[in-house]
Amino acid sequence: MTEVPLFATSLAPYNDRLTEAIARVIPTRRFILGPEVEAFEREFADYLGVGHCVGVGNGTDGLTIALRALGIAPGDEVVMPSFTFYATAEAAITAGAKPVFCDIDLDTFCVTVDTVREALTPRTKAIVPVHLFGNPAPVPDLREFGLPILEDAAQAAGASLDGVKAGALGDAAAFSFFPSKNLPCLGDGGAITTDDDDVAERARVLRFHGSKDKSTFIEVGYNSRLDEVQAAALRVLLPELDGWNAKRREAAAAYERVGLGEHVTLPKATDGAQHAYHLYVVRGENLPLGRGYYRVPVHRQPAIASDADLPATEEAARTNVALPMGPELTEDQVRTVVEACASRST
Ligand SMILES: Cc1ncc(COP(=O)(O)O)c(C=O)c1O
């Protein structure tokens, strides 16, 4: 059988421009918090339609720093899904908070207003919806709770909901530029985005050891900056993001057109969403092909061990399979995958 790669993203067409960008940084000898980071922060904030972007070392630190910048303090509860990458919860614990896990909608893989409501307590101080697999969580619906909302947008660069970009929907958002993400850098990288001047200012202080001026330390922070080389690479790749995501959506449409839905349960975009299809995750019984995500959801990880009762999360963990997805996936490859699903599901 023809092998179809699970991730079909290649940076080969950008090799020369990436190399030039790195070469531009080296002679400046400014590798940390210089002009490339400043320019990328402006360009990414403008792309998303938010006031501020603060480059950080990775998406996990972005979540931790953003929670603290939003005022989360030790002992506070933060409601989040369990069906996500472990880092969502880890970041809250690093910030001193207690993650409280809510269930998801099985079709969208995202939290809903009802699943979040069930997890709220008087100690809840923030909600962290995750735009899982690139599908925007219904952030505007969660406003009714009157709590700060931090989007985990690690998987959702370029997605949008009712015309508003993921990263501009909540009070703040955290992105990851890990190399497999829709907007990748060449190592670890991340960003916090927000419209709130005070949150942005506090995030800038926290990413630099809790200091504004590098000599007076006003709180205990982190050493977590996006570096100049990564920012220079991201400035080459950001203009490609919308084109790549359009191709991801075309591949998703091809899966539907070719009849994948006859064999497995297809992912559903949130109402009003432009899905970014970071991953194309279907559900089905006995589907040995592809890779299942978050088979052991966060609330059942040894380091967490919460006794939350989350039936949709358990079902998603058991039955999900990621099929090949990426800007370069061809219609022929889509057909090959659908044929493989057809033969396994009968
Ligand atoms: C949903 C989610 N949250 C957070 C992270 C953490 O990002 P990073 O690996 O850049 O720390 C990731 C990705 O790895 C992720 O997929």
CSV table of C-alpha atoms and ligand atoms in Angstrom, one decimal:
chain,number,residue,atom,x,y,z
A,1,MET,CA,0.0,0.0,0.0
A,2,THR,CA,1.2,3.6,-0.7
A,3,GLU,CA,2.5,5.2,2.5
A,4,VAL,CA,1.0,8.6,3.2
A,5,PRO,CA,3.0,10.7,5.7
A,6,LEU,CA,1.0,11.8,8.8
A,7,PHE,CA,2.4,15.3,8.7
A,8,ALA,CA,2.9,16.6,5.2
A,9,THR,CA,4.5,20.0,6.0
A,10,SER,CA,7.9,20.8,4.5
A,11,LEU,CA,10.0,23.9,5.0
A,12,ALA,CA,12.2,23.0,2.0
A,13,PRO,CA,10.8,25.7,-0.3
A,14,TYR,CA,11.8,28.3,2.4
A,15,ASN,CA,15.3,27.0,3.1
A,16,ASP,CA,17.1,29.9,1.3
A,17,ARG,CA,15.0,32.6,2.9
A,18,LEU,CA,15.3,31.1,6.4
A,19,THR,CA,19.0,30.8,6.0
A,20,GLU,CA,19.2,34.5,4.9
A,21,ALA,CA,17.2,35.5,7.9
A,22,ILE,CA,19.5,33.6,10.3
A,23,ALA,CA,22.5,35.1,8.6
A,24,ARG,CA,21.1,38.6,9.1
A,25,VAL,CA,21.0,38.0,12.9
A,26,ILE,CA,24.4,36.5,13.5
A,27,PRO,CA,26.6,39.6,12.8
A,28,THR,CA,24.4,41.8,14.9
A,29,ARG,CA,25.3,39.7,18.0
A,30,ARG,CA,21.9,40.6,19.4
A,31,PHE,CA,20.4,37.2,20.0
A,32,ILE,CA,17.9,37.9,22.8
A,33,LEU,CA,15.2,40.6,22.8
A,34,GLY,CA,16.4,42.6,19.8
A,35,PRO,CA,14.8,44.1,16.7
A,36,GLU,CA,13.7,40.7,15.2
A,37,VAL,CA,11.6,39.9,18.2
A,38,GLU,CA,10.2,43.4,18.4
A,39,ALA,CA,9.3,43.3,14.7
A,40,PHE,CA,7.7,39.8,14.9
A,41,GLU,CA,5.7,40.8,17.9
A,42,ARG,CA,4.3,43.8,16.0
A,43,GLU,CA,3.6,41.7,12.8
A,44,PHE,CA,1.9,38.8,14.7
A,45,ALA,CA,-0.2,41.2,16.8
A,46,ASP,CA,-1.3,43.0,13.6
A,47,TYR,CA,-2.0,39.7,11.9
A,48,LEU,CA,-4.3,38.6,14.8
A,49,GLY,CA,-5.9,42.1,15.3
A,50,VAL,CA,-4.7,42.5,18.9
A,51,GLY,CA,-2.8,45.2,20.7
A,52,HIS,CA,0.1,43.2,22.0
A,53,CYS,CA,2.2,40.2,21.4
A,54,VAL,CA,4.9,39.1,23.9
A,55,GLY,CA,7.4,36.5,22.5
A,56,VAL,CA,8.3,33.8,25.0
A,57,GLY,CA,10.4,30.6,25.1
A,58,ASN,CA,7.6,28.1,24.3
A,59,GLY,CA,3.9,27.7,24.5
A,60,THR,CA,3.9,26.1,28.0
A,61,ASP,CA,5.7,29.1,29.4
A,62,GLY,CA,3.3,31.3,27.5
A,63,LEU,CA,0.4,29.7,29.3
A,64,THR,CA,2.1,30.0,32.7
A,65,ILE,CA,3.1,33.6,32.3
A,66,ALA,CA,-0.2,34.6,30.8
A,67,LEU,CA,-2.1,33.1,33.8
A,68,ARG,CA,0.0,35.0,36.2
A,69,ALA,CA,-0.3,38.2,34.1
A,70,LEU,CA,-4.1,37.7,34.3
A,71,GLY,CA,-3.8,37.7,38.1
A,72,ILE,CA,-4.0,34.0,38.8
A,73,ALA,CA,-2.4,33.3,42.2
A,74,PRO,CA,-1.6,30.2,44.3
A,75,GLY,CA,-4.7,28.3,45.3
A,76,ASP,CA,-6.9,29.7,42.5
A,77,GLU,CA,-8.8,27.2,40.4
A,78,VAL,CA,-8.6,27.2,36.6
A,79,VAL,CA,-11.1,25.3,34.5
A,80,MET,CA,-9.8,23.6,31.5
A,81,PRO,CA,-10.4,20.5,29.4
A,82,SER,CA,-8.6,17.2,30.2
A,83,PHE,CA,-8.6,16.2,26.5
A,84,THR,CA,-5.6,18.4,25.6
A,85,PHE,CA,-1.8,18.2,25.7
A,86,TYR,CA,-0.5,17.8,29.2
A,87,ALA,CA,1.2,21.2,29.1
A,88,THR,CA,-2.2,23.0,29.5
A,89,ALA,CA,-2.5,21.7,33.0
A,90,GLU,CA,1.2,21.7,33.8
A,91,ALA,CA,1.3,25.4,33.1
A,92,ALA,CA,-1.5,26.2,35.5
A,93,ILE,CA,0.2,24.2,38.2
A,94,THR,CA,3.5,26.0,37.6
A,95,ALA,CA,1.6,29.2,38.1
A,96,GLY,CA,0.4,27.9,41.5
A,97,ALA,CA,-3.1,27.2,40.4
A,98,LYS,CA,-5.3,24.1,40.6
A,99,PRO,CA,-6.5,22.8,37.3
A,100,VAL,CA,-10.1,21.7,37.4
A,101,PHE,CA,-11.1,19.5,34.5
A,102,CYS,CA,-14.2,19.9,32.4
A,103,ASP,CA,-15.6,17.7,29.6
A,104,ILE,CA,-15.8,18.4,25.9
A,105,ASP,CA,-18.2,18.2,23.0
A,106,LEU,CA,-17.3,14.9,21.2
A,107,ASP,CA,-17.9,16.3,17.7
A,108,THR,CA,-15.8,19.5,18.1
A,109,PHE,CA,-13.3,18.1,20.7
A,110,CYS,CA,-13.6,21.5,22.5
A,111,VAL,CA,-15.2,22.7,25.8
A,112,THR,CA,-18.7,24.1,25.7
A,113,VAL,CA,-20.6,26.5,27.9
A,114,ASP,CA,-22.3,23.6,29.6
A,115,THR,CA,-19.2,21.5,30.2
A,116,VAL,CA,-17.4,24.6,31.7
A,117,ARG,CA,-20.4,25.5,33.9
A,118,GLU,CA,-20.3,22.0,35.5
A,119,ALA,CA,-16.7,22.6,36.6
A,120,LEU,CA,-17.1,26.0,38.1
A,121,THR,CA,-16.8,26.6,41.8
A,122,PRO,CA,-16.5,29.8,43.9
A,123,ARG,CA,-12.7,29.4,43.7
A,124,THR,CA,-12.6,29.4,39.9
A,125,LYS,CA,-10.6,32.4,38.8
A,126,ALA,CA,-10.0,31.7,35.1
A,127,ILE,CA,-11.1,29.5,32.2
A,128,VAL,CA,-8.6,28.0,29.7
A,129,PRO,CA,-10.4,26.8,26.6
A,130,VAL,CA,-8.2,24.9,24.2
A,131,HIS,CA,-8.6,25.3,20.4
A,132,LEU,CA,-7.9,21.6,20.0
A,133,PHE,CA,-6.5,20.3,16.7
A,134,GLY,CA,-7.0,23.8,15.3
A,135,ASN,CA,-10.7,24.1,16.0
A,136,PRO,CA,-11.6,27.3,17.9
A,137,ALA,CA,-13.4,26.7,21.2
A,138,PRO,CA,-16.6,28.8,21.6
A,139,VAL,CA,-14.9,31.6,23.6
A,140,PRO,CA,-17.7,34.2,23.2
A,141,ASP,CA,-20.2,31.8,24.8
A,142,LEU,CA,-17.9,31.5,27.9
A,143,ARG,CA,-18.1,35.3,28.5
A,144,GLU,CA,-21.4,34.7,30.5
A,145,PHE,CA,-19.4,33.5,33.4
A,146,GLY,CA,-17.6,36.8,33.8
A,147,LEU,CA,-14.2,35.2,34.4
A,148,PRO,CA,-10.9,35.9,32.7
A,149,ILE,CA,-10.4,33.7,29.6
A,150,LEU,CA,-7.0,32.5,28.5
A,151,GLU,CA,-7.1,30.8,25.1
A,152,ASP,CA,-4.7,27.9,24.6
A,153,ALA,CA,-4.1,28.7,21.0
A,154,ALA,CA,-1.0,26.4,20.7
A,155,GLN,CA,-2.6,24.4,17.9
A,156,ALA,CA,-4.7,27.2,16.3
A,157,ALA,CA,-2.5,29.8,14.6
A,158,GLY,CA,-4.7,31.3,11.8
A,159,ALA,CA,-8.0,29.8,12.9
A,160,SER,CA,-10.9,32.2,13.5
A,161,LEU,CA,-14.4,32.3,14.9
A,162,ASP,CA,-17.0,34.6,13.4
A,163,GLY,CA,-14.2,36.5,11.7
A,164,VAL,CA,-12.1,37.0,14.9
A,165,LYS,CA,-8.8,35.2,15.0
A,166,ALA,CA,-7.9,32.7,17.7
A,167,GLY,CA,-5.6,34.6,19.9
A,168,ALA,CA,-7.9,37.7,19.8
A,169,LEU,CA,-11.0,36.0,21.3
A,170,GLY,CA,-10.2,35.8,25.0
A,171,ASP,CA,-8.5,38.2,27.5
A,172,ALA,CA,-5.2,36.7,26.5
A,173,ALA,CA,-3.9,33.7,24.5
A,174,ALA,CA,-0.8,31.5,24.4
A,175,PHE,CA,0.7,30.2,21.1
A,176,SER,CA,3.4,27.6,20.5
A,177,PHE,CA,5.7,27.7,17.5
A,178,PHE,CA,7.0,24.2,18.1
A,179,PRO,CA,8.2,22.9,14.7
A,180,SER,CA,5.1,20.7,14.1
A,181,LYS,CA,2.6,23.6,14.6
A,182,ASN,CA,0.7,25.4,11.9
A,183,LEU,CA,3.1,28.4,12.3
A,184,PRO,CA,6.5,26.7,13.1
A,185,CYS,CA,9.8,28.1,14.1
A,186,LEU,CA,13.1,26.2,14.0
A,187,GLY,CA,13.1,25.0,17.7
A,188,ASP,CA,11.1,26.1,20.7
A,189,GLY,CA,9.2,29.3,20.6
A,190,GLY,CA,5.9,30.8,21.8
A,191,ALA,CA,3.9,34.0,22.3
A,192,ILE,CA,1.3,35.6,24.5
A,193,THR,CA,-1.2,37.9,22.8
A,194,THR,CA,-3.6,40.3,24.5
A,195,ASP,CA,-5.4,43.6,24.0
A,196,ASP,CA,-4.9,44.5,27.6
A,197,ASP,CA,-2.0,46.9,28.2
A,198,ASP,CA,-1.5,45.8,31.8
A,199,VAL,CA,-1.5,42.1,31.0
A,200,ALA,CA,1.0,42.7,28.3
A,201,GLU,CA,3.2,44.8,30.5
A,202,ARG,CA,3.1,42.2,33.3
A,203,ALA,CA,3.9,39.4,30.8
A,204,ARG,CA,7.0,41.3,29.6
A,205,VAL,CA,8.2,41.7,33.2
A,206,LEU,CA,7.5,38.0,34.0
A,207,ARG,CA,9.4,36.7,30.9
A,208,PHE,CA,12.5,38.6,32.1
A,209,HIS,CA,12.9,37.4,35.7
A,210,GLY,CA,10.3,39.8,37.0
A,211,SER,CA,12.2,42.9,36.0
A,212,LYS,CA,11.4,45.9,33.9
A,213,ASP,CA,14.9,47.3,33.8
A,214,LYS,CA,17.2,44.3,34.3
A,215,SER,CA,18.4,45.6,37.6
A,216,THR,CA,15.4,45.8,39.9
A,217,PHE,CA,13.4,42.6,40.4
A,218,ILE,CA,9.9,43.3,41.4
A,219,GLU,CA,8.6,39.7,41.4
A,220,VAL,CA,9.8,36.2,40.9
A,221,GLY,CA,9.4,35.5,37.2
A,222,TYR,CA,10.9,33.3,34.5
A,223,ASN,CA,13.7,33.3,32.0
A,224,SER,CA,11.6,32.8,28.9
A,225,ARG,CA,12.1,34.8,25.8
A,226,LEU,CA,11.5,34.1,22.1
A,227,ASP,CA,15.1,34.5,20.7
A,228,GLU,CA,16.1,36.6,17.7
A,229,VAL,CA,16.9,33.7,15.4
A,230,GLN,CA,13.5,32.2,16.0
A,231,ALA,CA,11.8,35.5,15.5
A,232,ALA,CA,13.6,36.1,12.2
A,233,ALA,CA,12.5,32.7,11.0
A,234,LEU,CA,8.9,33.3,12.1
A,235,ARG,CA,8.9,36.6,10.1
A,236,VAL,CA,9.7,34.6,7.0
A,237,LEU,CA,6.9,32.0,7.7
A,238,LEU,CA,4.1,34.2,9.1
A,239,PRO,CA,3.1,35.5,5.6
A,240,GLU,CA,2.7,31.8,4.5
A,241,LEU,CA,0.3,30.9,7.3
A,242,ASP,CA,-3.0,31.8,5.6
A,243,GLY,CA,-2.0,30.0,2.4
A,244,TRP,CA,-1.0,26.9,4.3
A,245,ASN,CA,-4.2,26.9,6.4
A,246,ALA,CA,-6.3,27.3,3.2
A,247,LYS,CA,-4.6,24.1,1.9
A,248,ARG,CA,-5.3,22.3,5.1
A,249,ARG,CA,-9.0,23.2,4.8
A,250,GLU,CA,-8.9,22.0,1.1
A,251,ALA,CA,-7.5,18.7,2.3
A,252,ALA,CA,-10.3,18.4,4.9
A,253,ALA,CA,-12.9,19.2,2.3
A,254,ALA,CA,-11.4,16.5,0.0
A,255,TYR,CA,-11.7,13.9,2.8
A,256,GLU,CA,-15.4,14.7,3.0
A,257,ARG,CA,-15.9,14.8,-0.8
A,258,VAL,CA,-14.2,11.4,-1.2
A,259,GLY,CA,-16.6,9.9,1.3
A,260,LEU,CA,-14.5,9.5,4.5
A,261,GLY,CA,-17.7,10.1,6.5
A,262,GLU,CA,-19.1,6.8,5.4
A,263,HIS,CA,-16.4,5.0,7.4
A,264,VAL,CA,-15.5,7.2,10.4
A,265,THR,CA,-17.0,10.1,12.4
A,266,LEU,CA,-15.6,13.3,10.9
A,267,PRO,CA,-14.5,16.2,13.1
A,268,LYS,CA,-16.9,19.1,13.2
A,269,ALA,CA,-15.8,22.7,13.2
A,270,THR,CA,-17.4,24.9,15.9
A,271,ASP,CA,-20.3,27.0,14.6
A,272,GLY,CA,-19.0,30.1,12.8
A,273,ALA,CA,-15.4,28.7,12.9
A,274,GLN,CA,-12.7,28.6,10.3
A,275,HIS,CA,-10.9,25.5,11.5
A,276,ALA,CA,-7.1,25.5,11.1
A,277,TYR,CA,-6.8,21.7,10.9
A,278,HIS,CA,-3.6,21.5,12.8
A,279,LEU,CA,-4.5,17.8,13.0
A,280,TYR,CA,-7.3,16.0,11.2
A,281,VAL,CA,-8.8,13.8,13.9
A,282,VAL,CA,-11.6,11.4,13.3
A,283,ARG,CA,-13.4,8.9,15.5
A,284,GLY,CA,-14.1,5.2,15.0
A,285,GLU,CA,-13.9,1.7,16.4
A,286,ASN,CA,-11.1,-0.6,15.4
A,287,LEU,CA,-9.2,1.9,13.3
A,288,PRO,CA,-5.6,0.7,13.7
A,289,LEU,CA,-4.2,3.2,11.2
A,290,GLY,CA,-2.9,6.6,12.1
A,291,ARG,CA,-2.1,7.8,15.6
A,292,GLY,CA,-4.4,8.4,18.5
A,293,TYR,CA,-4.0,11.6,20.6
A,294,TYR,CA,-4.2,11.9,24.4
A,295,ARG,CA,-5.1,8.2,24.9
A,296,VAL,CA,-4.6,8.9,28.6
A,297,PRO,CA,-6.3,12.2,29.1
A,298,VAL,CA,-4.7,14.7,31.5
A,299,HIS,CA,-6.9,14.1,34.5
A,300,ARG,CA,-5.8,10.4,34.5
A,301,GLN,CA,-2.0,11.2,34.2
A,302,PRO,CA,0.0,10.0,37.2
A,303,ALA,CA,1.2,13.5,38.0
A,304,ILE,CA,-2.4,14.8,38.1
A,305,ALA,CA,-4.7,11.9,39.1
A,306,SER,CA,-8.0,13.8,39.4
A,307,ASP,CA,-11.2,11.9,40.0
A,308,ALA,CA,-13.2,14.0,37.5
A,309,ASP,CA,-16.0,12.1,35.7
A,310,LEU,CA,-15.6,13.0,32.0
A,311,PRO,CA,-17.4,10.6,29.8
A,312,ALA,CA,-17.0,12.4,26.5
A,313,THR,CA,-13.3,12.9,27.2
A,314,GLU,CA,-12.9,9.2,27.8
A,315,GLU,CA,-14.7,8.4,24.6
A,316,ALA,CA,-12.6,10.8,22.6
A,317,ALA,CA,-9.4,9.4,24.1
A,318,ARG,CA,-10.4,5.9,23.2
A,319,THR,CA,-11.7,6.3,19.7
A,320,ASN,CA,-9.8,9.2,18.1
A,321,VAL,CA,-7.3,8.7,15.3
A,322,ALA,CA,-5.3,11.4,13.5
A,323,LEU,CA,-5.2,11.0,9.7
A,324,PRO,CA,-2.6,12.6,7.5
A,325,MET,CA,-3.1,16.4,7.2
A,326,GLY,CA,-0.9,19.2,6.0
A,327,PRO,CA,-0.6,21.9,3.3
A,328,GLU,CA,0.9,19.5,0.8
A,329,LEU,CA,-1.5,16.6,1.1
A,330,THR,CA,-2.7,15.7,-2.4
A,331,GLU,CA,-6.1,14.5,-3.5
A,332,ASP,CA,-4.5,11.2,-4.4
A,333,GLN,CA,-3.1,10.8,-0.9
A,334,VAL,CA,-6.6,11.6,0.5
A,335,ARG,CA,-8.1,8.8,-1.7
A,336,THR,CA,-5.5,6.4,-0.4
A,337,VAL,CA,-6.3,7.2,3.2
A,338,VAL,CA,-10.0,6.9,2.6
A,339,GLU,CA,-9.6,3.5,0.9
A,340,ALA,CA,-7.5,2.3,3.9
A,341,CYS,CA,-10.3,3.5,6.3
A,342,ALA,CA,-12.9,1.7,4.2
A,343,SER,CA,-11.0,-1.6,4.3
A,344,ARG,CA,-10.4,-1.4,8.1
A,345,SER,CA,-13.9,-0.3,9.0
A,346,THR,CA,-15.7,-3.2,7.3
B,1,LIG,C1,-2.7,22.3,23.3
B,1,LIG,C2,-1.3,22.6,23.6
B,1,LIG,N1,-1.0,23.4,24.7
B,1,LIG,C3,0.3,23.8,25.0
B,1,LIG,C4,1.3,23.3,24.3
B,1,LIG,C5,2.7,23.6,24.7
B,1,LIG,O1,3.5,24.3,23.7
B,1,LIG,P1,5.1,24.1,23.8
B,1,LIG,O2,5.4,22.7,23.3
B,1,LIG,O3,5.6,25.2,22.8
B,1,LIG,O4,5.5,24.4,25.2
B,1,LIG,C6,1.1,22.5,23.1
B,1,LIG,C7,2.1,21.9,22.2
B,1,LIG,O5,3.1,21.4,22.4
B,1,LIG,C8,-0.2,22.1,22.8
B,1,LIG,O6,-0.5,21.3,21.8
